[in-house]
Tab-separated table of C-alpha atoms in Angstrom:
chain	number	residue	atom	x	y	z
A	1	MET	CA	-2.434	-17.854	10.224
A	2	ASP	CA	-0.238	-21.223	8.873
A	3	ALA	CA	3.448	-20.737	6.867
A	4	ASP	CA	1.932	-21.128	3.592
A	5	ASP	CA	-1.049	-18.114	4.584
A	6	ARG	CA	1.568	-15.985	5.776
A	7	PHE	CA	4.030	-16.497	2.627
A	8	MET	CA	1.668	-16.036	0.542
A	9	GLN	CA	0.549	-12.618	2.132
A	10	ARG	CA	3.739	-12.152	1.972
A	11	ALA	CA	4.014	-12.580	-1.989
A	12	LEU	CA	0.262	-10.620	-2.272
A	13	ARG	CA	1.755	-7.333	-0.705
A	14	LEU	CA	4.915	-7.549	-2.660
A	15	ALA	CA	2.731	-7.837	-5.816
A	16	GLU	CA	0.704	-5.016	-4.789
A	17	ARG	CA	4.091	-2.812	-6.186
A	18	GLY	CA	3.363	-3.606	-9.461
A	19	TRP	CA	0.022	-1.278	-9.545
A	20	GLY	CA	0.483	1.257	-12.575
A	21	GLN	CA	3.212	-0.194	-14.222
A	22	VAL	CA	2.139	-4.201	-15.249
A	23	ALA	CA	-0.919	-3.666	-17.049
A	24	PRO	CA	-2.128	-5.537	-19.292
A	25	ASN	CA	-0.094	-7.840	-17.060
A	26	PRO	CA	-1.087	-9.051	-14.444
A	27	LEU	CA	0.142	-8.072	-10.152
A	28	VAL	CA	3.153	-11.185	-8.999
A	29	GLY	CA	4.554	-11.765	-5.485
A	30	ALA	CA	6.809	-14.519	-5.302
A	31	VAL	CA	8.437	-15.807	-2.575
A	32	ILE	CA	11.002	-19.275	-2.243
A	33	VAL	CA	11.020	-19.890	1.466
A	34	SER	CA	13.627	-22.806	2.187
A	35	GLY	CA	13.618	-24.869	6.474
A	36	ASP	CA	12.629	-21.574	7.915
A	37	GLY	CA	13.678	-18.506	6.371
A	38	VAL	CA	12.698	-16.183	2.882
A	39	VAL	CA	16.027	-17.313	0.854
A	40	GLY	CA	14.255	-15.062	-2.485
A	41	GLU	CA	11.550	-12.552	-2.686
A	42	ALA	CA	10.389	-10.683	-5.954
A	43	TYR	CA	7.311	-8.404	-7.838
A	44	HIS	CA	6.990	-8.102	-11.185
A	45	ALA	CA	7.579	-3.794	-11.410
A	46	ARG	CA	7.217	-3.112	-15.374
A	47	TYR	CA	5.954	-4.675	-18.136
A	48	GLY	CA	8.000	-5.575	-20.401
A	49	GLU	CA	10.320	-6.568	-18.119
A	50	GLU	CA	11.321	-10.192	-15.383
A	51	HIS	CA	8.726	-11.485	-14.091
A	52	ALA	CA	8.889	-11.998	-9.612
A	53	GLU	CA	9.652	-15.765	-10.430
A	54	VAL	CA	12.440	-15.539	-12.129
A	55	LEU	CA	13.480	-12.345	-9.946
A	56	ALA	CA	13.252	-14.790	-6.565
A	57	LEU	CA	14.882	-17.565	-8.626
A	58	ARG	CA	17.458	-15.328	-9.033
A	59	GLN	CA	18.412	-13.275	-5.458
A	60	ALA	CA	17.537	-17.204	-3.803
A	61	GLY	CA	20.261	-19.401	-6.314
A	62	PRO	CA	21.592	-21.582	-5.233
A	63	ARG	CA	19.993	-22.437	-1.986
A	64	ALA	CA	16.613	-21.632	-4.096
A	65	ALA	CA	16.931	-25.702	-4.631
A	66	GLY	CA	14.697	-28.159	-2.995
A	67	ALA	CA	13.320	-25.225	-1.965
A	68	THR	CA	9.046	-23.927	-2.002
A	69	LEU	CA	8.828	-21.693	-3.693
A	70	TYR	CA	4.933	-19.634	-3.584
A	71	VAL	CA	3.439	-17.217	-6.506
A	72	ASN	CA	-0.180	-15.302	-6.559
A	73	LEU	CA	-0.409	-16.921	-9.951
A	74	GLU	CA	0.523	-19.064	-12.448
A	75	PRO	CA	3.316	-19.878	-13.382
A	76	CYS	CA	3.975	-18.601	-17.299
A	77	VAL	CA	5.519	-21.537	-19.752
A	78	HIS	CA	4.750	-19.130	-23.064
A	79	VAL	CA	8.328	-16.695	-24.184
A	80	GLY	CA	7.198	-13.232	-24.972
A	81	LYS	CA	9.115	-10.325	-24.035
A	82	THR	CA	10.276	-12.113	-21.125
A	83	ALA	CA	11.337	-16.289	-20.906
A	84	ALA	CA	9.033	-18.831	-19.253
A	85	CYS	CA	8.636	-19.035	-15.125
A	86	ALA	CA	8.386	-22.715	-15.265
A	87	GLU	CA	10.559	-23.951	-17.049
A	88	ALA	CA	12.864	-20.976	-14.384
A	89	ILE	CA	11.646	-22.921	-11.292
A	90	ARG	CA	12.127	-26.301	-12.436
A	91	ALA	CA	15.461	-25.811	-13.615
A	92	ALA	CA	16.520	-23.577	-10.430
A	93	GLY	CA	15.130	-27.224	-8.445
A	94	ILE	CA	12.045	-25.917	-6.804
A	95	ARG	CA	11.232	-28.478	-5.076
A	96	GLU	CA	7.403	-27.412	-4.377
A	97	VAL	CA	5.369	-24.661	-5.860
A	98	VAL	CA	1.916	-22.988	-3.575
A	99	VAL	CA	-0.293	-20.900	-6.418
A	100	ALA	CA	-3.526	-18.881	-5.023
A	101	CYS	CA	-4.675	-18.520	-8.369
A	102	ARG	CA	-5.152	-20.210	-12.468
A	103	ASP	CA	-4.159	-18.129	-14.843
A	104	PRO	CA	-6.954	-17.143	-17.082
A	105	ASN	CA	-4.845	-16.240	-20.611
A	106	PRO	CA	-4.069	-18.817	-22.387
A	107	VAL	CA	-1.005	-18.034	-23.961
A	108	ALA	CA	0.200	-17.924	-20.624
A	109	ALA	CA	-1.546	-21.244	-18.432
A	110	GLY	CA	-0.406	-24.459	-18.127
A	111	GLY	CA	2.535	-23.598	-16.217
A	112	LEU	CA	1.001	-26.411	-13.088
A	113	GLU	CA	0.954	-29.159	-15.486
A	114	GLU	CA	4.359	-28.512	-16.049
A	115	LEU	CA	5.639	-28.571	-13.507
A	116	THR	CA	3.532	-31.889	-12.288
A	117	ALA	CA	4.997	-33.537	-14.947
A	118	ALA	CA	8.438	-32.613	-13.975
A	119	GLY	CA	8.284	-33.749	-10.790
A	120	VAL	CA	7.638	-30.966	-8.619
A	121	SER	CA	4.713	-30.836	-5.926
A	122	VAL	CA	1.707	-28.719	-6.841
A	123	HIS	CA	-1.068	-26.761	-4.352
A	124	VAL	CA	-3.663	-24.452	-5.601
A	125	GLY	CA	-5.799	-22.431	-3.704
A	126	THR	CA	-4.218	-20.957	-0.736
A	127	GLY	CA	-5.247	-17.274	-0.269
A	128	ALA	CA	-7.208	-17.558	-3.686
A	129	GLU	CA	-10.071	-14.934	-2.493
A	130	GLU	CA	-7.472	-12.377	-2.055
A	131	ALA	CA	-5.614	-13.274	-4.788
A	132	ARG	CA	-7.880	-12.633	-7.065
A	133	ARG	CA	-9.467	-9.226	-5.386
A	134	LEU	CA	-6.376	-8.216	-5.898
A	135	ASN	CA	-6.110	-9.449	-10.368
A	136	ALA	CA	-9.652	-9.260	-10.761
A	137	PRO	CA	-9.436	-6.381	-13.158
A	138	PHE	CA	-6.360	-8.975	-15.054
A	139	PHE	CA	-8.894	-11.922	-14.680
A	140	TRP	CA	-12.172	-9.580	-16.480
A	141	ARG	CA	-10.490	-9.273	-19.162
A	142	PHE	CA	-10.375	-13.068	-20.200
A	143	THR	CA	-13.247	-14.492	-18.687
A	144	GLN	CA	-16.486	-11.656	-20.016
A	145	ASN	CA	-17.443	-9.384	-22.766
A	146	LEU	CA	-16.851	-5.749	-20.675
A	147	PRO	CA	-14.220	-3.729	-19.397
A	148	TYR	CA	-14.140	-3.649	-15.568
A	149	VAL	CA	-15.782	-1.156	-14.026
A	150	ALA	CA	-14.596	-0.191	-10.399
A	151	LEU	CA	-16.394	3.100	-9.294
A	152	LYS	CA	-14.474	6.362	-7.377
A	153	LEU	CA	-16.917	8.514	-5.726
A	154	ALA	CA	-16.567	11.619	-2.766
A	155	THR	CA	-19.493	11.801	-0.913
A	156	SER	CA	-20.214	13.600	2.741
A	157	LEU	CA	-21.746	11.312	5.274
A	158	ASP	CA	-25.959	12.841	4.783
A	159	GLY	CA	-24.024	10.770	0.617
A	160	ARG	CA	-23.835	13.454	-1.179
A	161	ILE	CA	-21.687	14.610	-3.696
A	162	ALA	CA	-21.584	18.560	-4.309
A	163	ALA	CA	-23.687	20.732	-3.010
A	164	ARG	CA	-26.317	21.722	-5.293
A	165	PRO	CA	-26.630	20.276	-8.968
A	166	GLY	CA	-23.336	21.761	-11.107
A	167	ILE	CA	-22.100	23.134	-8.535
A	168	ARG	CA	-17.930	22.551	-7.665
A	169	THR	CA	-18.141	21.564	-4.343
A	170	PRO	CA	-13.961	20.169	-2.458
A	171	ILE	CA	-15.601	17.206	-0.466
A	172	THR	CA	-12.525	14.730	0.681
A	173	GLY	CA	-8.537	16.011	2.010
A	174	GLU	CA	-5.022	16.735	0.433
A	175	GLU	CA	-4.964	12.046	1.052
A	176	ALA	CA	-7.837	11.500	-0.142
A	177	ALA	CA	-7.065	12.895	-3.768
A	178	GLU	CA	-3.533	11.732	-3.875
A	179	GLU	CA	-5.143	7.685	-3.611
A	180	VAL	CA	-7.742	8.422	-5.901
A	181	HIS	CA	-4.264	9.666	-8.394
A	182	ARG	CA	-2.807	6.677	-7.442
A	183	LEU	CA	-6.072	4.765	-8.402
A	184	ARG	CA	-6.650	6.118	-11.926
A	185	ALA	CA	-3.061	4.673	-13.140
A	186	GLY	CA	-4.196	1.543	-12.449
A	187	TYR	CA	-6.523	1.336	-14.523
A	188	ASP	CA	-6.875	1.661	-18.661
A	189	ALA	CA	-8.738	4.242	-18.468
A	190	ILE	CA	-10.898	7.280	-16.864
A	191	LEU	CA	-15.119	8.290	-17.345
A	192	VAL	CA	-16.891	10.511	-16.482
A	193	GLY	CA	-20.591	12.538	-17.904
A	194	ARG	CA	-20.499	15.762	-19.790
A	195	GLY	CA	-22.464	17.105	-17.056
A	196	THR	CA	-19.354	16.417	-14.446
A	197	VAL	CA	-16.631	18.668	-17.886
A	198	GLU	CA	-19.299	21.127	-17.293
A	199	ALA	CA	-19.308	21.604	-13.178
A	200	ASP	CA	-15.746	21.003	-12.257
A	201	ASP	CA	-13.104	21.876	-15.413
A	202	PRO	CA	-11.406	18.146	-14.291
A	203	LEU	CA	-7.692	16.796	-15.789
A	204	LEU	CA	-8.100	13.561	-15.185
A	205	THR	CA	-4.812	12.656	-15.285
A	206	ALA	CA	-2.407	10.866	-12.713
A	207	ARG	CA	-0.061	13.314	-11.025
A	208	GLY	CA	0.538	11.658	-7.569
A	209	SER	CA	3.391	9.425	-6.723
A	210	VAL	CA	2.753	6.927	-8.719
A	211	SER	CA	3.401	7.721	-12.287
A	212	PRO	CA	1.825	5.587	-14.737
A	213	ARG	CA	3.465	3.967	-17.190
A	214	VAL	CA	0.231	4.241	-19.732
A	215	PRO	CA	-1.721	7.431	-19.301
A	216	PRO	CA	-5.155	5.900	-18.949
A	217	VAL	CA	-7.467	7.515	-21.503
A	218	ARG	CA	-10.276	10.198	-20.623
A	219	VAL	CA	-13.460	9.425	-21.804
A	220	VAL	CA	-16.310	11.326	-21.853
A	221	LEU	CA	-20.037	10.245	-22.020
A	222	ASP	CA	-21.079	12.761	-23.803
A	223	ALA	CA	-24.517	11.934	-26.116
A	224	GLY	CA	-24.856	15.590	-28.042
A	225	LEU	CA	-20.882	15.715	-28.573
A	226	LYS	CA	-21.589	19.478	-26.720
A	227	LEU	CA	-17.531	18.740	-24.809
A	228	SER	CA	-15.593	22.058	-25.087
A	229	PRO	CA	-12.727	22.412	-27.052
A	230	SER	CA	-10.719	24.366	-24.464
A	231	SER	CA	-11.834	22.214	-21.429
A	232	ARG	CA	-8.816	21.460	-20.105
A	233	LEU	CA	-9.490	17.803	-21.297
A	234	VAL	CA	-8.851	19.030	-24.667
A	235	SER	CA	-6.562	21.587	-24.007
A	236	THR	CA	-3.562	18.987	-22.312
A	237	ILE	CA	-4.142	16.420	-24.460
A	238	ALA	CA	-1.071	16.026	-25.281
A	239	GLU	CA	-0.788	14.419	-21.853
A	240	ALA	CA	-3.538	11.178	-22.048
A	241	PRO	CA	-5.320	10.793	-24.922
A	242	VAL	CA	-9.252	12.228	-25.095
A	243	TRP	CA	-12.442	10.121	-26.658
A	244	VAL	CA	-15.440	10.903	-25.696
A	245	VAL	CA	-18.630	8.816	-26.700
A	246	GLY	CA	-20.932	9.672	-28.579
A	247	VAL	CA	-24.509	8.121	-30.933
A	248	ARG	CA	-24.250	8.065	-34.508
A	249	ALA	CA	-27.204	11.043	-34.228
A	250	ALA	CA	-24.747	13.601	-33.067
A	251	ASP	CA	-24.404	16.619	-35.228
A	252	ALA	CA	-21.376	15.797	-37.799
A	253	LYS	CA	-19.981	19.661	-37.252
A	254	ARG	CA	-19.269	18.941	-33.464
A	255	ARG	CA	-17.880	15.987	-34.219
A	256	ARG	CA	-15.480	16.960	-36.759
A	257	GLN	CA	-14.892	19.820	-34.394
A	258	LEU	CA	-13.588	17.527	-31.731
A	259	GLU	CA	-11.484	15.394	-33.209
A	260	GLY	CA	-9.777	17.956	-35.434
A	261	ALA	CA	-8.259	18.394	-31.900
A	262	GLY	CA	-7.241	15.189	-31.511
A	263	VAL	CA	-9.719	13.825	-29.638
A	264	ARG	CA	-11.209	10.758	-30.599
A	265	VAL	CA	-15.596	9.452	-31.288
A	266	LEU	CA	-17.049	6.507	-30.821
A	267	GLU	CA	-20.336	6.230	-31.233
A	268	ALA	CA	-22.934	3.954	-28.559
A	269	GLU	CA	-26.796	3.604	-28.704
A	270	PRO	CA	-29.047	6.641	-26.800
A	271	ALA	CA	-30.287	5.572	-24.470
A	272	ASP	CA	-33.366	8.102	-22.440
A	273	GLY	CA	-31.994	11.305	-24.074
A	274	THR	CA	-28.118	9.997	-23.290
A	275	VAL	CA	-25.770	7.001	-24.083
A	276	ASP	CA	-26.557	4.086	-22.996
A	277	ILE	CA	-24.337	3.283	-20.455
A	278	ARG	CA	-23.667	-0.634	-21.579
A	279	SER	CA	-24.023	-0.127	-25.206
A	280	ALA	CA	-21.472	2.777	-25.080
A	281	LEU	CA	-18.552	0.145	-22.091
A	282	GLN	CA	-18.734	-2.067	-25.761
A	283	VAL	CA	-17.466	-0.197	-28.081
A	284	LEU	CA	-14.857	0.819	-25.383
A	285	ARG	CA	-14.017	-3.043	-24.880
A	286	GLU	CA	-14.368	-3.055	-29.021
A	287	ALA	CA	-11.891	-0.299	-28.867
A	288	GLY	CA	-9.438	-2.025	-26.422
A	289	ILE	CA	-10.618	-0.532	-22.685
A	290	GLY	CA	-10.359	-3.682	-20.624
A	291	THR	CA	-10.428	-1.274	-17.070
A	292	LEU	CA	-11.832	1.612	-16.075
A	293	VAL	CA	-12.807	3.550	-13.154
A	294	ALA	CA	-15.949	5.561	-13.804
A	295	GLU	CA	-15.501	9.410	-11.771
A	296	GLY	CA	-18.803	10.695	-13.193
A	297	GLY	CA	-22.002	12.496	-10.919
A	298	SER	CA	-24.964	11.370	-10.076
A	299	ARG	CA	-25.878	9.879	-13.411
A	300	VAL	CA	-22.993	7.959	-14.911
A	301	ALA	CA	-22.580	6.443	-11.183
A	302	SER	CA	-26.487	5.174	-10.973
A	303	SER	CA	-26.751	4.528	-14.280
A	304	LEU	CA	-23.856	2.266	-13.878
A	305	LEU	CA	-25.475	0.806	-10.754
A	306	ARG	CA	-28.195	0.362	-11.756
A	307	ALA	CA	-27.408	-1.589	-14.897
A	308	ARG	CA	-25.972	-3.963	-11.951
A	309	LEU	CA	-22.199	-2.749	-14.071
A	310	VAL	CA	-19.882	-2.152	-10.776
A	311	HIS	CA	-18.065	-4.216	-10.292
A	312	ARG	CA	-15.324	-2.112	-6.717
A	313	LEU	CA	-16.587	0.647	-5.130
A	314	TYR	CA	-14.788	3.041	-3.896
A	315	LEU	CA	-16.739	5.427	-1.638
A	316	LEU	CA	-14.400	8.187	-0.174
A	317	VAL	CA	-16.831	9.827	3.232
A	318	ALA	CA	-15.681	13.845	4.266
A	319	PRO	CA	-17.048	14.274	7.820
A	320	VAL	CA	-19.323	16.762	6.495
A	321	LEU	CA	-22.600	17.200	6.000
A	322	LEU	CA	-24.532	19.145	3.508
A	323	GLY	CA	-27.882	18.985	3.783
A	324	ASP	CA	-30.772	18.390	1.881
A	325	GLU	CA	-30.605	20.533	-0.645
A	326	GLY	CA	-27.226	19.046	-1.011
A	327	LEU	CA	-26.880	16.771	-5.114
A	328	ALA	CA	-27.689	13.015	-3.805
A	329	ALA	CA	-24.579	10.402	-5.023
A	330	PHE	CA	-27.096	8.208	-5.861
A	331	SER	CA	-30.691	7.984	-7.638
A	332	GLY	CA	-33.508	5.039	-8.674
A	333	LEU	CA	-31.656	1.842	-7.241
A	334	PRO	CA	-32.996	-0.922	-6.914
A	335	GLU	CA	-32.250	-2.774	-4.144
A	336	SER	CA	-29.780	-4.957	-4.028
A	337	ALA	CA	-29.977	-8.854	-3.380
A	338	PRO	CA	-27.947	-9.845	0.387
A	339	GLY	CA	-24.403	-10.216	0.178
A	340	GLU	CA	-24.143	-8.688	-3.080
A	341	TRP	CA	-21.571	-6.847	-1.656
A	342	GLU	CA	-19.166	-7.299	1.023
A	343	THR	CA	-16.132	-5.297	2.832
A	344	ALA	CA	-13.168	-5.393	1.410
A	345	SER	CA	-11.080	-2.474	2.491
A	346	ARG	CA	-11.398	0.550	4.818
A	347	ARG	CA	-8.491	2.602	6.005
A	348	GLY	CA	-8.595	6.306	6.956
A	349	LEU	CA	-6.976	9.195	4.402
A	350	GLY	CA	-6.110	12.141	7.078
A	351	ARG	CA	-9.837	13.173	7.864
A	352	ASP	CA	-11.152	11.311	5.187
A	353	THR	CA	-12.669	7.393	5.462
A	354	LEU	CA	-11.691	5.344	2.646
A	355	LEU	CA	-14.538	2.176	2.156
A	356	VAL	CA	-14.188	-0.471	-1.220
A	357	PHE	CA	-17.041	-2.588	-1.977
A	358	GLU	CA	-16.052	-5.530	-4.256
A	359	ASN	CA	-19.390	-6.827	-5.221
A	360	ARG	CA	-19.322	-11.038	-4.567
A	361	HIS	CA	-21.496	-12.191	-8.034
A	362	ALA	CA	-18.720	-10.254	-9.813
A	363	LEU	CA	-15.875	-12.446	-7.970
A	364	ALA	CA	-17.933	-15.257	-8.724
A	365	ARG	CA	-17.980	-15.304	-12.056
A	366	LEU	CA	-14.589	-14.884	-12.095
A	367	ALA	CA	-14.154	-18.205	-9.672
A	368	GLY	CA	-16.685	-19.959	-11.807
A	369	ASN	CA	-14.108	-19.930	-15.050
A	370	GLY	CA	-11.632	-20.925	-13.679
A	371	VAL	CA	-9.479	-18.903	-12.204
């Protein structure tokens, strides 16, 4: 690994620390190098607070003059809640800027052109693939019309998610549960089907080490609006919003009951006695949901995969077998195209294993849109 790659990797690891705190902004890390040494480094820690580049420049002080800045996203040019990063970089006397990805946000983009015009040497593309994966949910908001969808499933070794249909079955351990709470903190919404609510009566809140700046919306696909007002979701609505996506023909009385309890009800197109998944995602995007993690059961998971609407898959695998009577994680799926999925990472979580898969076509679409 050469020096550029090494310092960009350092910037990416710093950027990850903003998970759950910076949305709708991107995850950004910055490293300033003078000679062979790091003289300043920082990450964007919270939405509305100073950006990574400005913090790193402050740490570097006069040592920034003539130095090289490594940053995983194009420095911004606009003045919003914070000052423009490109101007701060120019004023500090940075000689060279190495960037992983361009910024698709039309309001913030243009920093590289401004720096080039000021005589700063600019290089784009170092660490681009990993940087694209890191901020894929952010990039998706500006280049696609539907939400970015991650699917999370906890399965046995034989691909089961419950001992029997409709039966709550804890499969993974405490370390995996902590990771699920951390993952939730980085998305706008958590999506499940009504069957999951009936079987598990979950809270679906982010209660781990990362407390999200904005609690994710808890979304239930429920064609008939049969969600019980006495469920734990509705009874904890003061902790995080609850939305239900039903169909237009749903019972008006049930709708009034849910809305009276503080639930927001959205309408989507029907499909085979349930909610059409693509239509549901469309109405969620129109309502402001840019990213979501689906934690629904087999029906929701399978419908998303059949429609090729999953962009990232978190698979938590436990070293247990649930047997032939167990509920399969997926059903009725088409064969995937060669190379459609790639393994992004794998790591142990106590006795369990987390496998993260990225959809290569989704990443290619981002690259094709100039990210």
